[in-house]
XYZ file of C-alpha atoms in Angstrom:
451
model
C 13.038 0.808 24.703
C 12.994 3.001 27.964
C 10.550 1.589 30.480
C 7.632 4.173 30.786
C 4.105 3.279 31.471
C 2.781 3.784 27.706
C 5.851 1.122 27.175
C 4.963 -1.557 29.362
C 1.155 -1.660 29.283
C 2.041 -2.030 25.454
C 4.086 -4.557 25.765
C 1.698 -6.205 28.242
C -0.382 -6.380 25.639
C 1.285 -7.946 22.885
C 0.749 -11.530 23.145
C -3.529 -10.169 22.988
C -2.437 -8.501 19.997
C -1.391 -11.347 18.534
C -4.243 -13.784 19.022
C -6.312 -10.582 17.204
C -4.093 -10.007 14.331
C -4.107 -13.971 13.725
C -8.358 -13.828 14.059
C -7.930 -10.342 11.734
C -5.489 -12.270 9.169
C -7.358 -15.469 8.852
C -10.379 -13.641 6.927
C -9.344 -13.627 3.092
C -10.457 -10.104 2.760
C -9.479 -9.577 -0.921
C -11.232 -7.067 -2.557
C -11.931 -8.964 -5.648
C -15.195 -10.891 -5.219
C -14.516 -13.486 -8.825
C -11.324 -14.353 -6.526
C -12.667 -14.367 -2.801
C -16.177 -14.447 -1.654
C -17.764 -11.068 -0.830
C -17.886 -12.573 2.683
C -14.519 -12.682 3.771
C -14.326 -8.860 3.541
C -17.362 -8.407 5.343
C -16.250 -10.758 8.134
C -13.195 -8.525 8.573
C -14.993 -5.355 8.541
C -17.286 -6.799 11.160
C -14.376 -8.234 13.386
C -12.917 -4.198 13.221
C -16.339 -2.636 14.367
C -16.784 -4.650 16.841
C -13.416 -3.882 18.375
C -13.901 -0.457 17.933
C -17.264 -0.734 20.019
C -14.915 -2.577 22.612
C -12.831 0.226 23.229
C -15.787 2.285 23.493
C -16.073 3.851 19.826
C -19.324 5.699 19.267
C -20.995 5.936 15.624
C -19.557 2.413 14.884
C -20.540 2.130 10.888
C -19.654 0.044 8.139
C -20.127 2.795 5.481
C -21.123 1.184 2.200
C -18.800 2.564 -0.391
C -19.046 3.282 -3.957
C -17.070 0.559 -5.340
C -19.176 -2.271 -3.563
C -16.705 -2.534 -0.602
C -17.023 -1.624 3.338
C -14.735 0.877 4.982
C -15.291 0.708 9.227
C -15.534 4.487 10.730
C -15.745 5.089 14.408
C -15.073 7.877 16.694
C -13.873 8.110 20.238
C -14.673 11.804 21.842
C -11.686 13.126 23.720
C -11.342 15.730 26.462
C -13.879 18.996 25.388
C -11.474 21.130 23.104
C -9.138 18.642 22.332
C -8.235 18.459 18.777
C -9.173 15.678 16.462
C -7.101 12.922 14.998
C -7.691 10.306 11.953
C -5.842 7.173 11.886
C -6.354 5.463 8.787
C -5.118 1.858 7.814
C -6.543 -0.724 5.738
C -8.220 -3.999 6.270
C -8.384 -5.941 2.609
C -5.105 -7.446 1.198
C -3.568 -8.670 -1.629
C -3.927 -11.994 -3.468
C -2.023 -14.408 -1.722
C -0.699 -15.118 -5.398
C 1.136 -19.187 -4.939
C 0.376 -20.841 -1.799
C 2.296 -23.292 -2.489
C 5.031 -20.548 -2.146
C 4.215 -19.773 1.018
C 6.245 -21.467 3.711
C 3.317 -21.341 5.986
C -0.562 -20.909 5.015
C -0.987 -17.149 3.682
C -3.984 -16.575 6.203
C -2.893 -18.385 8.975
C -0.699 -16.340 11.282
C 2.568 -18.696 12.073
C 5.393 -17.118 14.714
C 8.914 -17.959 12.660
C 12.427 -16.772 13.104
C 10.876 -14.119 15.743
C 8.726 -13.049 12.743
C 4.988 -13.191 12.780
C 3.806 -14.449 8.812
C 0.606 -14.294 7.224
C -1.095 -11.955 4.392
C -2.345 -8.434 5.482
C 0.506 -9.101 8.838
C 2.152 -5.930 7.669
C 0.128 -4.297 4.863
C -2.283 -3.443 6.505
C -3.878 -5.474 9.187
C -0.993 -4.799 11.207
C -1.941 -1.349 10.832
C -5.442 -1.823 12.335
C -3.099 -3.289 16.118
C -1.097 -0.633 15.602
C -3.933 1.584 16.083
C -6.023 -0.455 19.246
C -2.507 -1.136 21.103
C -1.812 2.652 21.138
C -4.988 3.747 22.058
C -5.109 0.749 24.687
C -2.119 1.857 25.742
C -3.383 5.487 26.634
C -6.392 4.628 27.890
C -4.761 2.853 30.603
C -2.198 5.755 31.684
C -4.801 8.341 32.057
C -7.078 8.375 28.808
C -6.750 9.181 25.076
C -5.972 13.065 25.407
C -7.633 13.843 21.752
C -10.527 13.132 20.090
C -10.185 9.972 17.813
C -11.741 8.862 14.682
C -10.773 5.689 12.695
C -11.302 4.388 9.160
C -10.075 0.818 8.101
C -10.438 1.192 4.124
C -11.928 -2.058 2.409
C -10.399 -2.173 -0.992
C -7.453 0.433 -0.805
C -5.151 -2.665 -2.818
C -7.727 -2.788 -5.350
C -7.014 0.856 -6.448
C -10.802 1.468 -7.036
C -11.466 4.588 -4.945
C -14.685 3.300 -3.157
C -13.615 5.151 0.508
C -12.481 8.709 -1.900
C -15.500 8.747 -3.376
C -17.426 8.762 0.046
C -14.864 10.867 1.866
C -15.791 13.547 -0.906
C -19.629 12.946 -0.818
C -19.773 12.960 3.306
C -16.513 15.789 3.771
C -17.196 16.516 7.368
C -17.440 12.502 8.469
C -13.232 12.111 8.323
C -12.581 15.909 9.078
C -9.240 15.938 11.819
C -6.986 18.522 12.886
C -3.954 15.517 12.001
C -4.547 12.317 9.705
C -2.099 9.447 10.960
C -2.023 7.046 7.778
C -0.889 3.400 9.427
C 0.151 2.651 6.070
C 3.882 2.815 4.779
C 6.694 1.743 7.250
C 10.329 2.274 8.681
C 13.003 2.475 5.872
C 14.798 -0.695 7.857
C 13.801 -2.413 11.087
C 14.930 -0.069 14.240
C 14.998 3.342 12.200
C 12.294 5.240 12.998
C 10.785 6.697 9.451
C 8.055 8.725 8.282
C 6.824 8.460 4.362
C 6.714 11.929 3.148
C 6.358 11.438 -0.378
C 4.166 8.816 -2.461
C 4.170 8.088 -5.926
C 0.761 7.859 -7.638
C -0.409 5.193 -9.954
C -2.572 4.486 -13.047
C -3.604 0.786 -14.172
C -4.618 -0.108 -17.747
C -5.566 -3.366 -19.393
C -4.415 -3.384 -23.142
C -5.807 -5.900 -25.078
C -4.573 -6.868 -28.872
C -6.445 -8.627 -31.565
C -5.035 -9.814 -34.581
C -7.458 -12.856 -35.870
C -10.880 -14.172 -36.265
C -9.579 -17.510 -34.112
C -6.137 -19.051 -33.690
C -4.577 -20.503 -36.870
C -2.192 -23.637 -37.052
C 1.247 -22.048 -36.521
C 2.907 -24.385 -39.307
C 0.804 -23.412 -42.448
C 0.560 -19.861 -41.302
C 3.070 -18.768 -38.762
C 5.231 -16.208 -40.233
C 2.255 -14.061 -42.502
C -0.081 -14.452 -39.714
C 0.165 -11.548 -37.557
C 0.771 -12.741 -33.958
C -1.563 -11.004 -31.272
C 0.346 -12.405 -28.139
C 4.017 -11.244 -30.412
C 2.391 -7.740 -31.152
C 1.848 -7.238 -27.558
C 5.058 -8.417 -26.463
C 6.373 -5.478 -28.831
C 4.357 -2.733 -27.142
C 5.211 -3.802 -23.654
C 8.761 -4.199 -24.846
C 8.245 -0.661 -25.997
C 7.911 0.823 -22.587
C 11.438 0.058 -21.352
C 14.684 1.883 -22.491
C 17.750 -0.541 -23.383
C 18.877 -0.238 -19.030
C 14.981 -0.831 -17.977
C 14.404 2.801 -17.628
C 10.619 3.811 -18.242
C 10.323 5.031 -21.578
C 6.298 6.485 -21.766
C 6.174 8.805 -24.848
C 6.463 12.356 -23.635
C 6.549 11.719 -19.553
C 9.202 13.632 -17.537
C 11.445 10.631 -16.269
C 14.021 12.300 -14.562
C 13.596 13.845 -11.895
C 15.786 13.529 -8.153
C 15.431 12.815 -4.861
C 16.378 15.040 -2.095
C 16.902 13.115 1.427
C 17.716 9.834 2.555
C 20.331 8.056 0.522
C 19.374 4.525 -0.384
C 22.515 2.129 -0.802
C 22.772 -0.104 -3.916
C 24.146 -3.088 -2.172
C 21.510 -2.332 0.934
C 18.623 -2.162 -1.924
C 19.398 -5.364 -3.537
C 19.549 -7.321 -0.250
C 16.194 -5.493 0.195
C 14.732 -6.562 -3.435
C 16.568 -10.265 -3.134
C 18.326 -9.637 -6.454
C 19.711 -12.637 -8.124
C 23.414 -12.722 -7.881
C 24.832 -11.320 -10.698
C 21.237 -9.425 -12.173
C 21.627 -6.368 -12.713
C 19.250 -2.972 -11.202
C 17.552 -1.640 -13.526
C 17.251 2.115 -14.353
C 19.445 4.980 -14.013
C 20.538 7.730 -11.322
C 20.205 6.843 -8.176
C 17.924 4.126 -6.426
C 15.848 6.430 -4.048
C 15.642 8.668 -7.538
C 14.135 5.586 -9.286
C 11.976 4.567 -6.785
C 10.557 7.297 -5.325
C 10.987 10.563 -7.911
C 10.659 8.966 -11.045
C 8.209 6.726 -12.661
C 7.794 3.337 -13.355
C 6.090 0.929 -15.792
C 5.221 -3.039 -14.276
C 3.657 -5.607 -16.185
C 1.490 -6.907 -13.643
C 0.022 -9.770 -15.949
C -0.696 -11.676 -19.437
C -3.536 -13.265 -20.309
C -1.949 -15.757 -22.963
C -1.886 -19.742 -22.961
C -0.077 -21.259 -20.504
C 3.195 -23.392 -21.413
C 1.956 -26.102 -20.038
C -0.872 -27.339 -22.700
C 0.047 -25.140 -25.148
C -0.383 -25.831 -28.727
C 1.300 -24.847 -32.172
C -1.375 -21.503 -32.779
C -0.624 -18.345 -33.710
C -2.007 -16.465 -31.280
C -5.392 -14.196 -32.263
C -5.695 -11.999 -28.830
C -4.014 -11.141 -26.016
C -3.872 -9.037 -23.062
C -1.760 -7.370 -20.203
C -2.310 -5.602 -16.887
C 0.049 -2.609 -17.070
C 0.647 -0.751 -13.922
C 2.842 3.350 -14.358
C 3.561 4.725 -10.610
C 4.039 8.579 -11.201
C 6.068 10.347 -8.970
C 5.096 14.270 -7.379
C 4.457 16.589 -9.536
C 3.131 14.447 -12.312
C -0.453 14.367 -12.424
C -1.761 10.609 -12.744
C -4.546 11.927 -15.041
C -2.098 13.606 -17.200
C 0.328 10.002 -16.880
C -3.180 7.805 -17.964
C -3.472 9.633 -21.376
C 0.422 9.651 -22.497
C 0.303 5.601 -21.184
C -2.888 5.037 -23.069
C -1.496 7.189 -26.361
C 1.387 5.040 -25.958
C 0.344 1.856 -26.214
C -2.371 2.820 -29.136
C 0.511 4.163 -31.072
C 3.166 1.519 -30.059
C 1.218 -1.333 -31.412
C 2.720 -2.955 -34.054
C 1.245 -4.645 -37.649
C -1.710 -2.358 -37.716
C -3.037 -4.744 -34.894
C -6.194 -4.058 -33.338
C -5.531 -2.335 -29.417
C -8.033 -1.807 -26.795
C -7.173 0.369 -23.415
C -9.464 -0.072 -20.602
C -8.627 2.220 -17.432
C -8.630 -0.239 -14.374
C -7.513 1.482 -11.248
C -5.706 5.112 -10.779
C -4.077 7.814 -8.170
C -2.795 10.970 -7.452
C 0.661 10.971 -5.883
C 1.652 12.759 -2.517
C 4.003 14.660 -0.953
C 4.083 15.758 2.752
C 4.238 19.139 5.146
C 6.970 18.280 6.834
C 7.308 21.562 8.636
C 4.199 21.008 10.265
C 3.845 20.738 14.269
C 2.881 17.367 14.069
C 6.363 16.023 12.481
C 7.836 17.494 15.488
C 5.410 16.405 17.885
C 6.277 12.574 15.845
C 9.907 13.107 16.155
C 9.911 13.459 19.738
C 7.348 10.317 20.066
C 9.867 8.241 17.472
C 12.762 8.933 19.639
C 10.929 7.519 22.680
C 9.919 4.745 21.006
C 13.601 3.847 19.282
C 16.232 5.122 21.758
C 19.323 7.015 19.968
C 17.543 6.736 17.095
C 16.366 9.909 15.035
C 13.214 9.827 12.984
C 14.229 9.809 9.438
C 11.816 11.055 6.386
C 12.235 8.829 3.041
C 9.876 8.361 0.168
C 7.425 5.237 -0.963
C 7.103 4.220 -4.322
C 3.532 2.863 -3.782
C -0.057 4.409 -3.727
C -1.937 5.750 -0.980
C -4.701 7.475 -3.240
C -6.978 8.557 -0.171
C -4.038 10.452 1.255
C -4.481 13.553 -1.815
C -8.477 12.852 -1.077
C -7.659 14.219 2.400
C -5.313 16.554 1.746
C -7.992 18.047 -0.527
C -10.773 18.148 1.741
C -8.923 18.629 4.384
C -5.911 21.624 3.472
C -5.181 22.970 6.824
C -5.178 19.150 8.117
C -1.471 17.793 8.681
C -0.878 14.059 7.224
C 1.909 11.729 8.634
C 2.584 8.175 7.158
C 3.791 5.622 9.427
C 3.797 1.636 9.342
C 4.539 -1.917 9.476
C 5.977 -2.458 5.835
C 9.605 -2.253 6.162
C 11.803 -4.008 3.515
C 11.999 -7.897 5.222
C 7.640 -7.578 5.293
C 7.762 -8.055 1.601
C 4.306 -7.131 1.528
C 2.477 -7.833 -2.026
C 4.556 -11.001 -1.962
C 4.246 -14.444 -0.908
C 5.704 -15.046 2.797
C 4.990 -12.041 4.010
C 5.320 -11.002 7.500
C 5.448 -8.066 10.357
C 8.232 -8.060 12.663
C 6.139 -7.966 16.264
C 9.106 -5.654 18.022
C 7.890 -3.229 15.164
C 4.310 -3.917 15.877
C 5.300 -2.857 19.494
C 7.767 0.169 18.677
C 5.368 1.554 16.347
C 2.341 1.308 18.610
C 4.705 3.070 21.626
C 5.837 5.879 19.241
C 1.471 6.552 18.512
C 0.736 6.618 21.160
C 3.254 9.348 22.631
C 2.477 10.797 19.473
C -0.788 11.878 20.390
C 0.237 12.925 24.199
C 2.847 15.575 22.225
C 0.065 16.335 19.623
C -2.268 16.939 22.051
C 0.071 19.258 24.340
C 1.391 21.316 20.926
């Protein structure tokens, strides 16, 4: 990294940064209160307002959402005329799913291998530094040359729209001339990337009933119909022969134009088995971020362990479809729900219940503000040019914006490059990306500002 003042105050400042993204990542902010108290999130929020009154924020608020959750807004006035920038990230994380797969506690931050571990270290409390460090950064080399507003979303990995719904009822609170979304990341460590394309999502629980109660499997397994067998049939029934998503009468085959994502590169990326094969066909950027895809998030069935000789009289799955551009996740909710009602086998009795669902995104890239990122990337990663590549994840608030916002200009940076393996257990932000990142926002909004 050239030395420059933005550079060195930052760096000056990560081992602060640190101590607050450990305080940040020790609340269990999961934004599903049967799973973690209601508390957690709140303490989070709280900890994020009152940094943002630190730095001198004004109209600190923890806006209560729709969905039960807390988003933190605050806004920092800039020079008079200066234009107005939103920098979004996200403060609740996933489930920490097996601790006793973690090498380290899940909400205790833990320095390893030059990596900093801990859930929400990448996706997306890292998100929430990102933002302080770079504003921190300017405010020390002459002041923040735009006006600022922030929003840390409360339950954006929940899916359940809580900060949409408010953004729509309240349109002029998150109104900006730019929207910096802290929430995607570099396509590797030390390549500089913007997200221009998301894919969006719908989640639906399918349940299958079959039986009054569960029967002995001996005197009637093999006339009984089999709830937990019928479901395995119309989950089955979602995949093509290769894995390719098969959703009765959904476009799967579209292409991606851009960056070219290598198969061996990908499946040290995925940690593919030795000798398991990728699923899918065409190419892997085309099946991750241009086509959709079906996951089977969960089961509800007995557990091997304890299990007894029953035929089975209900079960149920979380099924998750990602939808790339151009398909409407509405549209992608009814062909997913009219498959699965007309997939089920044995005349078996099938329940959909819509859970979660998004619209998916695709980027201006032409915009001044690409430009003005561009030149910011390359001083943040010498000899490095900023590269655009797709996500195959959700950012639902980003077509909220985009709507209410049409002349605004979005940009997705972040944290959650491939080694983060955010959503899983041991997951981790690398802190030179931490610092890179927080460099490249900063001269970000000195370019912005001077467009």
């Amino acid at each position: 990294m050239s030395p420059n003042p933005v550079a060195e105050t930052v760096a000056s400042l990560m081992p602060r940064a640190k101590e607050e993204l450990a305080a940040l990542v020790a609340f269990r902010s999961v934004a599903d209160f049967e799973q973690f108290p209601r508390s957690e999130s709140e303490g989070a929020a709280d900890w994020i307002a009152t940094a943002l009154r630190a730095e001198g924020f004004q109209d600190v608020a923890l806006l209560d959402t729709p969905d039960g959750t807390q988003s933190v807004y605050g806004y920092l006035p800039g020079p008079e005329g200066a234009k107005t920038v939103l920098l979004y990230a996200h403060y609740d994380v996933q489930p920490p799913l097996d601790e006793a797969g973690w090498a380290t506690p899940p909400f205790e931050l833990t320095e390893r291998d030059g990596r900093w571990y801990g859930r929400g270290t990448a996706d997306c409390k890292g998100g929430v530094l990102m933002h302080l460090l770079a504003l921190r950064a300017l405010k020390a080399n002459g002041g923040v040359p735009v006006h600022v507003k922030v929003i840390a979303e409360g339950s954006e990995e929940q899916g359940t729209g809580g900060l949409e719904r408010y953004a729509e009822a309240h349109p002029e609170l998150l109104a900006a001339d730019t929207v910096v979304i802290g929430d995607a990341g570099n396509f590797r460590v030390g390549l500089p990337t913007v997200t221009s394309t998301l894919r969006g999502m719908t989640m639906l629980r399918v349940q299958v009933d079959t039986l009054e109660g569960n029967l002995h499997s001996g005197q009637f397994g093999g006339a009984a119909p089999d709830a937990l067998g019928a479901l395995i049939r119309v989950l089955d029934s979602l995949r093509a022969e290769d894995g390719s998503t098969t959703v009765d009468g959904l476009v799967a085959d579209s292409t991606w134009e851009g960056l070219v994502y290598d198969e061996e590169q990908f499946r040290r990326d995925a940690r593919v088995l030795d000798g398991v094969e990728l699923i899918g066909s065409g190419s892997v950027a085309d099946r991750i971020w241009a086509r959709p895809a079906v996951t089977v998030l969960g089961i509800d069935c007995p557990p091997v362990v304890g299990a007894t000789p029953s035929v089975q009289a209900g079960a149920r799955a979380l099924v998750s479809l990602r939808v790339p551009p151009g398909v409407d996740a509405a549209e992608a909710t009814k062909l997913l729900r009219a498959h699965l009602e007309a997939r089920t086998p044995w005349g078996a009795r099938v329940a959909v219940e819509q859970i979660g669902q998004g619209q998916a995104f695709r980027a201006d890239t032409t915009s001044p503000a690409y430009q003005a990122m561009a030149d910011a990337m390359a001083v943040a990663y010498p000899g490095e040019e900023m590269q655009y590549a797709g996500q195959g994840g959700s950012i639902p608030l980003c077509n909220t914006l985009a709507a209410l916002y049409p002349d605004a200009e979005i940009l997705l940076i972040g944290l959650s490059e491939p080694e983060a393996q955010i959503h899983a257990v041991n997951e981790s932000v690398s802190p030179e990306e931490l610092e890179r990142l927080s460099v490249a926002e900063a001269h970000f909004l000195l370019n912005y500002a001077a467009s």
